Coordinates of C-alpha atoms in Angstrom, one line a residue:
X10 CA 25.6 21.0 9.9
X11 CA 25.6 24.6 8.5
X12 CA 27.7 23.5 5.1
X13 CA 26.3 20.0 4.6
X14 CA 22.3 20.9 5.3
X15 CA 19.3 23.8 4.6
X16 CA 21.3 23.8 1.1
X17 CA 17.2 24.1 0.1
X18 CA 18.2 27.7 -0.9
X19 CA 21.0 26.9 -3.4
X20 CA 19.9 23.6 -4.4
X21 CA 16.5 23.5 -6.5
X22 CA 14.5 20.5 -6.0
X23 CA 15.3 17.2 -8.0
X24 CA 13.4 13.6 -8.1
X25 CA 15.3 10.8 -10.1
X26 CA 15.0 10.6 -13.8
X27 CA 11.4 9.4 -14.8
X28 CA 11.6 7.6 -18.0
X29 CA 9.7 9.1 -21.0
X30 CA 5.7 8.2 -21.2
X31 CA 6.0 6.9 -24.8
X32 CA 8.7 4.1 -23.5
X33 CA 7.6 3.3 -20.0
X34 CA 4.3 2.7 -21.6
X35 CA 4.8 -0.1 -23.3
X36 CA 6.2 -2.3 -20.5
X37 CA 5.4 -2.6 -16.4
X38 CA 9.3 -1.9 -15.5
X39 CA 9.4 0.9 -12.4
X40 CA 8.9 4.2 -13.9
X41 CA 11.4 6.1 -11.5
X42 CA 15.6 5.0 -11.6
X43 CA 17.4 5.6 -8.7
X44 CA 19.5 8.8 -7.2
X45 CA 22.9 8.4 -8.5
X46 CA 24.8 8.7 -4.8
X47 CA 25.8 12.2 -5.4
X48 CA 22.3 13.6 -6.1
X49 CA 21.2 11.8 -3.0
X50 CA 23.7 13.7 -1.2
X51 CA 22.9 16.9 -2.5
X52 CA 19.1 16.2 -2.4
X53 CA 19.4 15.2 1.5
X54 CA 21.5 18.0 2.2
X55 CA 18.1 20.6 0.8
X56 CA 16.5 19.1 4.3
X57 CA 16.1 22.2 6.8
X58 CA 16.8 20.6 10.1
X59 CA 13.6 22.0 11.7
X60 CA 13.0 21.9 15.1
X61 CA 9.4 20.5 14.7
X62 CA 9.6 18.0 11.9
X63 CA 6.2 18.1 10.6
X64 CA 7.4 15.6 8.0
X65 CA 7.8 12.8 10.9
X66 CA 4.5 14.3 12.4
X67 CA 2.4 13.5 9.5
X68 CA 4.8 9.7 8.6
X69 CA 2.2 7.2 10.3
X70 CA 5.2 4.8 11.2
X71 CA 6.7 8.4 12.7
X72 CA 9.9 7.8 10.7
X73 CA 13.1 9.7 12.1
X74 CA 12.9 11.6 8.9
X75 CA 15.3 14.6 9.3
X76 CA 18.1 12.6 11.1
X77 CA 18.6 10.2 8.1
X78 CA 18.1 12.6 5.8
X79 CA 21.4 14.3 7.5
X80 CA 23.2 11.0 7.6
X81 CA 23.0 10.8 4.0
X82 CA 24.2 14.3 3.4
X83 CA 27.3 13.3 4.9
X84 CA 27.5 10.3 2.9
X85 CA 26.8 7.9 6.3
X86 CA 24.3 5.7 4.1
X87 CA 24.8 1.9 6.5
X88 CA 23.8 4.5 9.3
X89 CA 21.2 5.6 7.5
X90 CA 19.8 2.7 6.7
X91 CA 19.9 1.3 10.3
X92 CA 18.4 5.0 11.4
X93 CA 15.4 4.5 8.6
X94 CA 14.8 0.8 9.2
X95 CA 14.7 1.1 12.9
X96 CA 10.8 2.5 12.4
X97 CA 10.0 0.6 9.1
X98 CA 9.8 -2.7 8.7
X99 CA 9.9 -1.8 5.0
X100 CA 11.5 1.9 3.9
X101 CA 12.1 0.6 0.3
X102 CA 8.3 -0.3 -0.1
X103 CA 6.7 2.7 1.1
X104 CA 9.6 4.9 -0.5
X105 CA 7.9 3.6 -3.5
X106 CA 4.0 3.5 -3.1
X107 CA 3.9 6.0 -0.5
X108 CA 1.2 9.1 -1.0
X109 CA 4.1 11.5 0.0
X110 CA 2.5 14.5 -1.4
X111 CA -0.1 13.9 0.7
X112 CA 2.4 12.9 3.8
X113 CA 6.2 13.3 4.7
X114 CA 6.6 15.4 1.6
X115 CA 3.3 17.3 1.9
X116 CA 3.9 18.8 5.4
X117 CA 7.8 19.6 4.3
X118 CA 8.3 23.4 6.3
X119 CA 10.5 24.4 3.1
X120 CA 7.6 23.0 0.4
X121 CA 6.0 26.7 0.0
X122 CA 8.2 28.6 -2.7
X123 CA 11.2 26.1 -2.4
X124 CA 9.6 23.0 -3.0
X125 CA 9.9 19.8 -0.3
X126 CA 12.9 18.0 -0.1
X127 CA 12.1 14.6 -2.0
X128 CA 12.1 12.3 1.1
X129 CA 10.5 9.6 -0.5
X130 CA 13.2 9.1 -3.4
X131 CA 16.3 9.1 -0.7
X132 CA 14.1 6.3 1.5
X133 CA 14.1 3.7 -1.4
X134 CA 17.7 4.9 -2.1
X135 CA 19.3 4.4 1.5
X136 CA 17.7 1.2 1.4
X137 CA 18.4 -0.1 -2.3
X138 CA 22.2 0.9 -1.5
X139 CA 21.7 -1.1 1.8
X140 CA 20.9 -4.5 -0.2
X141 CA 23.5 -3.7 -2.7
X142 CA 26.0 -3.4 0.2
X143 CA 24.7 -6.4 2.5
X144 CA 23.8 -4.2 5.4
X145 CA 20.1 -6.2 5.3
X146 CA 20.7 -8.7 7.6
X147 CA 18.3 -11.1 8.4
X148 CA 16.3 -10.7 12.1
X149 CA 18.6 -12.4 14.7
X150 CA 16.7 -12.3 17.9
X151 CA 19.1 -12.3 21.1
X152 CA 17.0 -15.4 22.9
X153 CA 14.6 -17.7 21.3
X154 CA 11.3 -18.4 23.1
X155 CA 9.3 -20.8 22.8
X156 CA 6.0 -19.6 22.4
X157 CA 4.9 -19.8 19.0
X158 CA 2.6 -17.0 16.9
X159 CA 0.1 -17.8 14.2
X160 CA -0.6 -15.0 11.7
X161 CA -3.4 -15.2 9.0
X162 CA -1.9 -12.8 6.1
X163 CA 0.9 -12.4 4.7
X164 CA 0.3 -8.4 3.2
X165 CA 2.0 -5.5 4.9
X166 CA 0.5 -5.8 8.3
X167 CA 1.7 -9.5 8.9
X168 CA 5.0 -9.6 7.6
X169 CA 5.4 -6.2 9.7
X170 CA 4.3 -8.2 12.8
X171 CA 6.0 -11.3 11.8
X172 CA 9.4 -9.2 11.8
X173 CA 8.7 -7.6 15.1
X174 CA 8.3 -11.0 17.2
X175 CA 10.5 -12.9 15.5
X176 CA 13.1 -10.1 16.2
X177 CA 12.2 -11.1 20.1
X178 CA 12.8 -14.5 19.6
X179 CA 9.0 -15.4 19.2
X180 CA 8.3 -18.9 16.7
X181 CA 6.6 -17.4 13.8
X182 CA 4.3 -18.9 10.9
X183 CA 2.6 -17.0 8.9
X184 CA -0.4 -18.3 6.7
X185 CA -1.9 -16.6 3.5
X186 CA -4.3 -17.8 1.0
X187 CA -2.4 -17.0 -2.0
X188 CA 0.7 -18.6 -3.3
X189 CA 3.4 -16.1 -2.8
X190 CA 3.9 -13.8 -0.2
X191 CA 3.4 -9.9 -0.3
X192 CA -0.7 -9.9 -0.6
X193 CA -1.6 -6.9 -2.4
X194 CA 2.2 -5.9 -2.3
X195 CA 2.5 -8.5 -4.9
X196 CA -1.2 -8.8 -6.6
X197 CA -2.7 -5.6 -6.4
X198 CA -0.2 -2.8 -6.8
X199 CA 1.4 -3.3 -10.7
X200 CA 5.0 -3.5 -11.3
X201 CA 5.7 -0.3 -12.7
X202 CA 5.2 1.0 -9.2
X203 CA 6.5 -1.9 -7.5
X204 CA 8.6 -4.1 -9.2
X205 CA 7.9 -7.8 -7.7
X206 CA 11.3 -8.7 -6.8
X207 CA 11.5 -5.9 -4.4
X208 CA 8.4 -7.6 -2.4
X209 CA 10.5 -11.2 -3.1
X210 CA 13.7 -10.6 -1.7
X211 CA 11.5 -9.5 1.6
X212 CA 10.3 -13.1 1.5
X213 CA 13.1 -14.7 1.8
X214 CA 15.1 -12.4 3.7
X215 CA 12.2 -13.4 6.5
X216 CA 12.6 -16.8 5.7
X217 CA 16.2 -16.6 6.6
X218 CA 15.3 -15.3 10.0
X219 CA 13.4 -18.2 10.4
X220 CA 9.4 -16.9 10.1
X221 CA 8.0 -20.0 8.6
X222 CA 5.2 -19.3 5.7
X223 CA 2.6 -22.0 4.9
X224 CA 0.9 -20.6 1.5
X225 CA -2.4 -21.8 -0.2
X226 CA -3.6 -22.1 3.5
X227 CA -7.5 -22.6 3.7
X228 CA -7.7 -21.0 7.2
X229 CA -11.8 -21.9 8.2
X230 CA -11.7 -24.8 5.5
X231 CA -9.0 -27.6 5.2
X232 CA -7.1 -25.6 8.4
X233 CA -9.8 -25.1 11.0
X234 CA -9.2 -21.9 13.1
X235 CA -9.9 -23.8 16.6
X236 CA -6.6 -25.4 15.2
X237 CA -4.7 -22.8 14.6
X238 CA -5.3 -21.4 18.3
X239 CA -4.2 -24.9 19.9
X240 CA -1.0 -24.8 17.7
X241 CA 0.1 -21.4 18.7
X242 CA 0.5 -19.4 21.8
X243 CA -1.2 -16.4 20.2
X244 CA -3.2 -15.7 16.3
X245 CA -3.1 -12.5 14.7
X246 CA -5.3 -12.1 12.1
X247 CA -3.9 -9.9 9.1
X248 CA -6.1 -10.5 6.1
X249 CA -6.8 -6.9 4.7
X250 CA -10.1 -6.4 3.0
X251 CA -11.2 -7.5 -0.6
X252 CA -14.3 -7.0 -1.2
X253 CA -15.2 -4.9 -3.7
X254 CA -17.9 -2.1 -3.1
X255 CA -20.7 -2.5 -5.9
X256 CA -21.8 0.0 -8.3
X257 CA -25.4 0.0 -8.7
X258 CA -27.5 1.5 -11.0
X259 CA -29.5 0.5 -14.5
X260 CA -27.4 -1.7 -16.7
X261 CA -24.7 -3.3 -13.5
X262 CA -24.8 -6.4 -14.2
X263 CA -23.8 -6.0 -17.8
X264 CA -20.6 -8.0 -19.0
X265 CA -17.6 -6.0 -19.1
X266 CA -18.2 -4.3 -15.6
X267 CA -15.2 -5.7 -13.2
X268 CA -14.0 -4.8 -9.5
X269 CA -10.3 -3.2 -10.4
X270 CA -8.6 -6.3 -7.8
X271 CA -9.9 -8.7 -9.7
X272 CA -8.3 -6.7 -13.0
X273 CA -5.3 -6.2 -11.0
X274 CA -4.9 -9.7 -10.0
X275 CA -5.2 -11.0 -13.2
X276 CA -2.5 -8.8 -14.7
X277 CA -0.3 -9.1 -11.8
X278 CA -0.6 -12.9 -12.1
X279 CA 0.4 -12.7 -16.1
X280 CA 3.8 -10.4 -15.6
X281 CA 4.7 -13.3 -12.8
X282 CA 4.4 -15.6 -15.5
X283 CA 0.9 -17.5 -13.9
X284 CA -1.8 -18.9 -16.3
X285 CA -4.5 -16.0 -16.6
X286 CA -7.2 -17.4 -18.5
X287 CA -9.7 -14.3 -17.9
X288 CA -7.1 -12.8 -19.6
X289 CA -6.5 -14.8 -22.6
X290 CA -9.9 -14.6 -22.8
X291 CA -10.3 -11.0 -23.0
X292 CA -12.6 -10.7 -20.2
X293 CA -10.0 -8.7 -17.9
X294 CA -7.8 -7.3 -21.3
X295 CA -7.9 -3.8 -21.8
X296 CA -6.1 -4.3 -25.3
X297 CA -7.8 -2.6 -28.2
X298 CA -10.9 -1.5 -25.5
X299 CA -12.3 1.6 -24.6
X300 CA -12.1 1.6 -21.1
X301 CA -13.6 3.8 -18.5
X302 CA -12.0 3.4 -14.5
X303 CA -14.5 4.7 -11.9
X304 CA -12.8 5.9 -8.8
X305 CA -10.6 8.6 -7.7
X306 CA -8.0 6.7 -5.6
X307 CA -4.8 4.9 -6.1
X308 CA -6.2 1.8 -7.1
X309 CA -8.0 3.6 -9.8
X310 CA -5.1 5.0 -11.1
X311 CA -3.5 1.6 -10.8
X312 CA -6.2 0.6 -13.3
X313 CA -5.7 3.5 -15.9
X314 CA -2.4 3.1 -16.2
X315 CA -2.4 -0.7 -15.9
X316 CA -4.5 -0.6 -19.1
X317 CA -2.6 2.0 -20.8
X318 CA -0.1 -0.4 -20.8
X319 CA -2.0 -4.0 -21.9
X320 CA -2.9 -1.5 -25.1
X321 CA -6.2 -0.1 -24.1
X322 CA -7.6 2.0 -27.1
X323 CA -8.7 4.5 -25.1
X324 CA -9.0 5.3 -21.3
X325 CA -10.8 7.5 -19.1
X326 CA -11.2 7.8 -15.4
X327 CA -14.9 9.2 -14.5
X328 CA -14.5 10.6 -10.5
X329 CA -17.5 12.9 -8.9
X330 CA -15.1 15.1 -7.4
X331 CA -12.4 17.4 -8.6
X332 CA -8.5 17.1 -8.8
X333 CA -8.2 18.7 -5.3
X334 CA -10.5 16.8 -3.7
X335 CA -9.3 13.2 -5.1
X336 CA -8.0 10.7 -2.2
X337 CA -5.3 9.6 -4.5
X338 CA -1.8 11.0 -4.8
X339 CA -1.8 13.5 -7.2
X340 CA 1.3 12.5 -8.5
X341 CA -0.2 9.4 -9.9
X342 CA -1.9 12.0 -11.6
X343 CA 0.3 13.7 -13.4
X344 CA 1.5 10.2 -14.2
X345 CA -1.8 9.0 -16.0
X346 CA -1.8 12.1 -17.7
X347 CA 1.7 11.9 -19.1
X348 CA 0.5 8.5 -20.2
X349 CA -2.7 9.5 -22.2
X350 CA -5.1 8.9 -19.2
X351 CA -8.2 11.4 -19.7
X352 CA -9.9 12.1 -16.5
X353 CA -13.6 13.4 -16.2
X354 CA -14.0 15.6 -13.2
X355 CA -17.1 16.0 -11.3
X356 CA -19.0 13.4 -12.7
X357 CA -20.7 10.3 -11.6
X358 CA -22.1 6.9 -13.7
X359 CA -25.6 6.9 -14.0
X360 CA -26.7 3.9 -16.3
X361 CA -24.5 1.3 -18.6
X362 CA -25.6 1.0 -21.8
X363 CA -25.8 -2.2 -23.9
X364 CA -27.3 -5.2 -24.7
X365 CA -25.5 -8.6 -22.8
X366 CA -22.0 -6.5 -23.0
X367 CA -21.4 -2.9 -21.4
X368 CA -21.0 -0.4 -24.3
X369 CA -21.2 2.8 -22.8
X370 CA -21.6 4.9 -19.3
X371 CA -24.0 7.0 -19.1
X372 CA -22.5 10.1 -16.7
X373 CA -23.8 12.9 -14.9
X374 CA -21.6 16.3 -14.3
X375 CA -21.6 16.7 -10.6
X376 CA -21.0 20.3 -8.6
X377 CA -19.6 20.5 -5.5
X378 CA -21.4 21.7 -2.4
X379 CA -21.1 22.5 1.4
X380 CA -19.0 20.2 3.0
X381 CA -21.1 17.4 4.8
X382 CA -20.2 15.8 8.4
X383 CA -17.2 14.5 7.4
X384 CA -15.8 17.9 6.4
X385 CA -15.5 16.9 2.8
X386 CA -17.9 19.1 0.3
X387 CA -20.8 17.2 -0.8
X388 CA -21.7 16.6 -4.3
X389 CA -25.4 17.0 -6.0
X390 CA -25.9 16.5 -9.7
X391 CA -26.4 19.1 -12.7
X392 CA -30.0 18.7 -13.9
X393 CA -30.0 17.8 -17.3
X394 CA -25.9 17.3 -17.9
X395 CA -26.1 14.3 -19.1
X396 CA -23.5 13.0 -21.2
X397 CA -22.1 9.1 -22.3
X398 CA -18.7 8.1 -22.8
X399 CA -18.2 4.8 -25.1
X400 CA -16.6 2.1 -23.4
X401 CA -16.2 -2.0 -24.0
X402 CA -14.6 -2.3 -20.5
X403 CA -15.8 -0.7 -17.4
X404 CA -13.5 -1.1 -14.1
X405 CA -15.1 -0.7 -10.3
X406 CA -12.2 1.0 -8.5
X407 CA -14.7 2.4 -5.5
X408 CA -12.4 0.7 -2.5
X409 CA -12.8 -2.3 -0.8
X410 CA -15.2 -3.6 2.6
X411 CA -13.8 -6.3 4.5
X412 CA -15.3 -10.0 4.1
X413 CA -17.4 -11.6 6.4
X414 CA -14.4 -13.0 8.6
X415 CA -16.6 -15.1 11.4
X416 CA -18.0 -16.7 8.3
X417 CA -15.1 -17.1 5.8
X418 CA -13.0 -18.7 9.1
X419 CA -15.8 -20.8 10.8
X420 CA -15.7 -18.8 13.6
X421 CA -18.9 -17.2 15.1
X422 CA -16.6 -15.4 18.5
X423 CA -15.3 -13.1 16.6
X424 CA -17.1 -9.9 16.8
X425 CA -17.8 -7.0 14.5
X426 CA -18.1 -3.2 14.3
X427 CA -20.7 -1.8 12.8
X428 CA -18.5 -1.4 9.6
X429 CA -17.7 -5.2 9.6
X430 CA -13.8 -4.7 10.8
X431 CA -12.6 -6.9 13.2
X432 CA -13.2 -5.4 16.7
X433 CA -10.5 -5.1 18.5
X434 CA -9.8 -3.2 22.2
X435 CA -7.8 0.1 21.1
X436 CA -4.3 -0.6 23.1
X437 CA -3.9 -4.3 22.8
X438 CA -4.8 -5.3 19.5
X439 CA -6.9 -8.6 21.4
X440 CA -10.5 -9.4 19.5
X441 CA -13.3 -11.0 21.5
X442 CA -11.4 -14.3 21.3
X443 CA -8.8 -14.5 24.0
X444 CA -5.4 -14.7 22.8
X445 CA -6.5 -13.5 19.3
X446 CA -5.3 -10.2 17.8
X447 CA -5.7 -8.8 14.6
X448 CA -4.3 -5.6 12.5
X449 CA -4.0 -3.4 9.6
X450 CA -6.9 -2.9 7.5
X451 CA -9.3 -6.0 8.4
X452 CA -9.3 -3.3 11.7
X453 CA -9.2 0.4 10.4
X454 CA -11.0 -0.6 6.9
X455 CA -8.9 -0.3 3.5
X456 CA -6.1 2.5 3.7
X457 CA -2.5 2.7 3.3
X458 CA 0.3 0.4 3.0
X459 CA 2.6 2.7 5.6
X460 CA -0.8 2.5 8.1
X461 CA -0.8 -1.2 7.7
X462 CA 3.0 -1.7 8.6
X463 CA 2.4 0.3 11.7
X464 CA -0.6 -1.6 13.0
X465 CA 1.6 -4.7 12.6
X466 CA 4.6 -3.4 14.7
X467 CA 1.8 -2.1 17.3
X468 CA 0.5 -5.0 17.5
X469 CA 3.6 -7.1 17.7
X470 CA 4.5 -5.2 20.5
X471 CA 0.9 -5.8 22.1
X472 CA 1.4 -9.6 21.8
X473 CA 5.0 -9.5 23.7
X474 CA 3.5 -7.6 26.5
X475 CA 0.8 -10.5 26.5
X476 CA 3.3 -12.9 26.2
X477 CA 5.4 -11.2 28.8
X478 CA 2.5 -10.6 31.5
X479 CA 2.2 -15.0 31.0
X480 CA 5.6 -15.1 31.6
X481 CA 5.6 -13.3 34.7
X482 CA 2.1 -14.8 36.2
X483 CA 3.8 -18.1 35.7
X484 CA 7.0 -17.0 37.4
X485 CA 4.7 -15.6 40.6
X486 CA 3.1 -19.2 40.5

């Protein structure tokens, strides 16, 4: 181990060649290429080896981290790949979209003077090379069973859950709204961070395991949920959440004000080639617009970047707090900026100006106080800093709540938290409704992709031990 790894103090840190901001502008094509297979190598090889791995600590999904990052030093990349995929339903994904400054990458022992060993980068390329060499194989479960699972949802949590059972032989279908699967894998997170083929080839290598998918599914509506529980053994309900968080104040109902999904959507839709008349009409077209993003997370800087590239005149991300205190990854950051993203620190919309069509924000500069019970600082605005930044297109990016689920399904069981998430008992998963589970963030609110893939497995696993205690009871009988 001593030649291969801790080269961290010989090698210097390298990510894979980012293409120049003036080209990747112009087009949504993944901003990153690929390690070539030697600098993989030699990037692995930086990993320390520690004897607490803080970088599998702080992975939600608890990845085995340092062992595939040794695996790949030594060139042992089908290894690797089973190693990485053994606690990831998805290691190409979230070596992509990941917040690893904030995770794996974040909590590196060697980060401090050395800089981390780029973990993320040598996840989507164990995995890349894996496809490239047929080492995916589609789920081949030992036994089949024959009790069948319904899951509403076909984003990160379900497909994560559909993989899990089906791997134990379980009949799966899983029903989504939408007309391809991937949810906000494939609508809400652009291209040039997720190219959509990488979300496709998931599809259908789930398909070929034999997870059936039943899309444009009115679950509530045409499909009535009652039904959904006679047809299958057990229902996990997936959904995410989707509703957009308002922005109040004088002027927010002007035209031009938009939730960033519904932007996101729209030019998702266009690059797969759907009809977008919102866009064609302008209304969700940042071209030749002064726009102004309000929000400090990832989806906000989804947004800014997204119309960078649709040919925004100018853009400008207004956030009340400052860059250390933003809950997006700063990378992303440093991205927009590259780009000709200008972000307004510690400042917060007050009033939108105009007539029938927003044509400016009125802003307040913000300053940063104690922290409050969360153990973030609190912000209070500047008397008399007012200030107003022009702007023809104004995009909500403030997160998301979850819909009214009872409602939206027909189903009045189904019980609440006081945060309207599904509630659901903290081990098994199970709602109020016998024999109905649900996961990812229609439970824990909006949050990561890498969270979401994680409550899926977990509650795959609850649903087998339900499934197995039936088993048993019947066995007894």
């Amino acid at each position: 181990m001593a030649e291969r790894m801790l080269q961290f103090i010989k090698l210097p840190q390298q990510t894979p060649t980012k293409r120049e901001a003036a080209a990747r502008k112009d087009d949504f094509s993944e901003i990153y290429e690929s390690f070539e297979p030697g600098s993989a190598k030699a990037q692995a090889s930086r990993c320390s080896q520690c004897g607490i791995p803080f970088c599998s600590m702080n992975c939600p999904l608890g990845n085995n981290i340092p062992d595939w990052l040794k695996l790949t030093a030594e060139g042992r990349l089908e290894e690797a790949y089973e190693l990485s995929s053994a606690t990831n339903t998805f290691p190409e994904i979230c070596g992509r979209i990941c917040p690893q400054d904030r995770l794996c990458e974040g909590n590196c022992v060697i980060e401090k003077g050395f800089d981390s060993v780029t973990i993320g980068a040598v996840e989507r390329y164990i995995t890349d090379t894996a496809f490239a060499n047929d080492w995916v194989k589609p789920v081949s479960p030992a036994e089949e069973r024959e009790q069948s699972v319904g899951i509403i949802g076909a984003g990160p949590a379900g497909l994560a859950a559909a993989e899990r059972l089906r791997g134990l032989g379980y009949q799966v279908t899983v029903y989504d709204r939408h007309d391809r699967v991937g949810g906000l894998l494939i609508y809400g997170i652009p291209g040039f961070k997720l190219e959509k083929e990488i979300v496709l080839r998931r599809w259908k290598w789930l398909e070929e395991g034999g997870v059936k998918f039943v899309l444009n599914a009115d679950i509530g509506g045409k499909i009535p949920f009652a039904q959904l529980r006679a047809e299958h053994g057990a229902v996990l309900v997936a959904t995410g959440v989707y509703k957009a968080r308002e922005l109040g104040g004088p002027g927010a109902g002007l035209k031009g004000i938009v939730p960033a999904l519904d932007y996101l959507i729209t030019s998702n839709r266009r690059g797969l080639g759907d009809a977008t008349p919102e866009f064609d009409s302008g209304a969700l077209n940042a071209a030749g617009k002064d726009v102004v993003v309000i929000g400090g997370g990832d989806t906000a800087m989804d947004c800014v970047r997204t119309a960078i590239r649709q040919g925004a005149k100018s853009v400008s991300c207004l956030y009340r707090r400052d860059r250390q205190n933003m809950p997006g990854s700063l990378r992303e950051v440093k991205n927009a900026e590259e780009e000709g993203v200008n972000f307004i620190w510690l400042a917060a919309p007050e009033a939108f100006l105009g007539d029938e069509q927003v044509a400016g924000v009125r802003a307040v500069r913000m300053h940063l106080g104690l922290p409050d019970a969360s153990g973030r600082q609190s912000v209070e605005a500047i008397e008399g800093s007012h200030f107003t930044v022009k702007a023809d297109l104004v995009i909500k990016a403030l997160g998301y709540d979850p819909e009214d689920i009872p409602t939206a399904f027909n189903e009045p069981g189904l019980n609440l938290t006081n945060w309207g998430t599904l509630k659901v008992h903290a081990r098994t998963f199970e709602t109020s409704l016998p024999g109905v589970y649900a996961a990812g963030d229609i439970v824990r609110g909006a949050s990561l992709v890498v969270w979401a893939i994680k409550d899926g497995r977990d509650a795959a696993q609850a649903m087998h031990k339900h499934f197995s205690g039936l088993s048993q009871a019947a066995a007894a009988e």
